[in-house]
Coordinates of N, CA and C in Angstrom, one line a residue:
M1 N 69.7 44.2 -60.2 CA 68.8 44.9 -61.1 C 67.4 44.2 -60.8
S2 N 66.4 45.1 -60.8 CA 65.0 44.5 -60.7 C 64.2 45.1 -61.9
C3 N 63.3 44.4 -62.3 CA 62.3 44.8 -63.4 C 60.9 44.5 -62.9
R4 N 60.1 45.3 -63.4 CA 58.7 45.3 -63.1 C 57.9 45.7 -64.3
D5 N 57.0 44.8 -64.8 CA 56.0 45.2 -65.8 C 54.8 45.8 -65.4
V6 N 54.3 46.9 -66.0 CA 53.1 47.5 -65.6 C 52.3 47.6 -66.8
V7 N 51.0 47.1 -66.8 CA 50.1 47.3 -67.8 C 49.2 48.4 -67.7
F8 N 49.2 49.3 -68.6 CA 48.3 50.5 -68.7 C 47.2 50.2 -69.7
E9 N 46.0 50.4 -69.2 CA 44.8 50.2 -70.1 C 44.4 51.6 -70.8
V10 N 44.6 51.7 -72.0 CA 44.4 53.0 -72.7 C 43.1 52.9 -73.5
P11 N 42.1 53.7 -73.1 CA 40.9 53.6 -73.9 C 41.0 54.3 -75.2
V12 N 40.6 53.6 -76.3 CA 40.8 54.3 -77.6 C 39.4 54.4 -78.3
E13 N 39.0 55.5 -78.9 CA 37.9 55.5 -79.8 C 38.2 55.0 -81.2
R14 N 37.3 54.4 -81.8 CA 37.6 53.7 -83.1 C 38.1 54.7 -84.1
E15 N 37.6 56.0 -84.0 CA 37.9 57.0 -85.0 C 39.3 57.4 -85.0
R16 N 39.9 57.0 -83.9 CA 41.4 57.4 -83.7 C 42.4 56.3 -84.0
V17 N 41.9 55.0 -84.3 CA 42.8 53.9 -84.5 C 43.5 54.0 -85.8
W18 N 42.9 54.5 -86.8 CA 43.6 54.6 -88.1 C 44.8 55.5 -88.0
D19 N 44.6 56.7 -87.4 CA 45.8 57.6 -87.2 C 46.8 57.1 -86.4
W20 N 46.4 56.3 -85.3 CA 47.4 55.7 -84.4 C 48.2 54.7 -85.2
L21 N 47.6 53.9 -86.0 CA 48.3 52.9 -86.7 C 49.4 53.5 -87.6
W22 N 49.1 54.7 -88.1 CA 50.0 55.4 -89.0 C 51.2 55.9 -88.3
S23 N 51.1 56.1 -87.1 CA 52.1 56.6 -86.2 C 52.9 55.5 -85.5
A24 N 52.6 54.3 -85.8 CA 53.3 53.1 -85.1 C 54.0 52.3 -86.1
A25 N 54.7 51.3 -85.6 CA 55.5 50.4 -86.5 C 54.5 49.7 -87.5
R26 N 53.2 49.5 -87.2 CA 52.3 48.8 -88.1 C 52.0 49.6 -89.4
R27 N 52.6 50.8 -89.4 CA 52.3 51.6 -90.5 C 52.7 50.9 -91.9
A28 N 53.6 50.0 -91.8 CA 54.1 49.4 -93.1 C 52.9 48.5 -93.7
S29 N 52.0 48.0 -92.8 CA 50.9 47.3 -93.5 C 50.0 48.2 -94.2
L30 N 49.8 49.4 -93.5 CA 49.0 50.4 -94.2 C 49.6 50.9 -95.5
E31 N 50.8 51.1 -95.5 CA 51.5 51.6 -96.7 C 51.3 50.7 -97.9
S32 N 51.0 49.4 -97.7 CA 50.7 48.5 -98.8 C 49.4 48.7 -99.5
I33 N 48.5 49.5 -98.8 CA 47.2 49.8 -99.4 C 47.3 51.0 -100.3
P34 N 46.9 50.8 -101.5 CA 46.8 52.0 -102.5 C 46.1 53.2 -101.9
A35 N 46.6 54.4 -102.1 CA 46.2 55.6 -101.5 C 44.6 55.7 -101.9
A36 N 44.3 55.3 -103.0 CA 42.9 55.5 -103.5 C 42.0 54.6 -102.7
L37 N 42.5 53.7 -101.9 CA 41.7 52.8 -101.2 C 41.7 53.2 -99.6
H38 N 42.5 54.2 -99.3 CA 42.6 54.4 -97.9 C 41.2 54.8 -97.2
A39 N 40.4 55.5 -97.8 CA 39.1 55.9 -97.2 C 38.2 54.6 -97.0
D40 N 38.2 53.8 -97.9 CA 37.5 52.5 -97.8 C 38.1 51.6 -96.8
A41 N 39.4 51.5 -96.7 CA 40.1 50.7 -95.7 C 39.8 51.3 -94.3
R42 N 39.9 52.6 -94.2 CA 39.6 53.2 -92.8 C 38.2 53.0 -92.4
S43 N 37.3 53.1 -93.3 CA 35.8 52.8 -93.0 C 35.6 51.4 -92.6
A44 N 36.3 50.4 -93.3 CA 36.1 49.0 -92.9 C 36.7 48.7 -91.5
L45 N 37.9 49.4 -91.2 CA 38.5 49.1 -90.0 C 37.6 49.7 -88.8
E46 N 37.0 50.9 -89.0 CA 36.2 51.5 -88.0 C 34.9 50.7 -87.7
A47 N 34.4 50.1 -88.9 CA 33.1 49.4 -88.8 C 33.4 48.1 -88.0
A48 N 34.6 47.6 -88.0 CA 34.9 46.3 -87.4 C 35.2 46.5 -85.9
L49 N 35.5 47.6 -85.4 CA 35.8 47.9 -84.1 C 34.5 48.4 -83.2
P50 N 34.5 48.1 -81.9 CA 33.5 48.7 -81.1 C 33.7 50.2 -81.0
P51 N 32.8 51.0 -80.5 CA 32.9 52.4 -80.5 C 34.1 52.8 -79.6
R52 N 34.3 52.1 -78.6 CA 35.4 52.4 -77.7 C 36.0 51.0 -77.1
F53 N 37.2 50.9 -77.2 CA 37.8 49.7 -76.6 C 39.0 50.0 -75.9
V54 N 39.6 49.0 -75.1 CA 40.7 49.3 -74.3 C 41.9 48.5 -74.9
L55 N 43.1 49.4 -75.1 CA 44.3 48.8 -75.6 C 45.3 48.7 -74.5
P56 N 45.6 47.3 -74.2 CA 46.6 47.2 -73.1 C 48.0 47.5 -73.6
R57 N 48.7 48.4 -72.9 CA 50.1 48.6 -73.2 C 51.0 48.3 -72.0
T58 N 52.0 47.6 -72.3 CA 52.9 47.1 -71.2 C 54.2 48.1 -71.2
V59 N 54.6 48.5 -70.0 CA 55.8 49.2 -69.9 C 56.6 48.5 -68.8
R60 N 57.9 48.3 -69.2 CA 58.8 47.6 -68.2 C 59.7 48.7 -67.5
F61 N 59.7 48.7 -66.2 CA 60.4 49.5 -65.4 C 61.6 48.7 -64.8
A62 N 62.8 49.2 -65.0 CA 64.0 48.5 -64.6 C 64.9 49.4 -63.8
T63 N 65.3 49.0 -62.7 CA 66.2 49.8 -61.9 C 67.5 49.0 -61.5
A64 N 68.5 49.7 -61.4 CA 69.9 49.0 -61.2 C 70.6 49.9 -60.2
H65 N 71.5 49.3 -59.5 CA 72.4 50.0 -58.5 C 73.8 49.7 -58.9
L66 N 74.6 50.7 -58.9 CA 76.0 50.5 -59.2 C 76.8 50.4 -57.9

């Protein structure tokens, strides 16, 4: 069996990060924020990020022969 990791660089606009976090495992952290504070939390997050940044994502490819 052989494995190879490949890193993909995904450009992300700061306005998309909040929605992405809700779709990922990290949503548990967001669920602890009271709904009434979501708009303020989103604004604070977006203010802390550059307009566009690169999110490295690693994918592992594995092959095996029987």
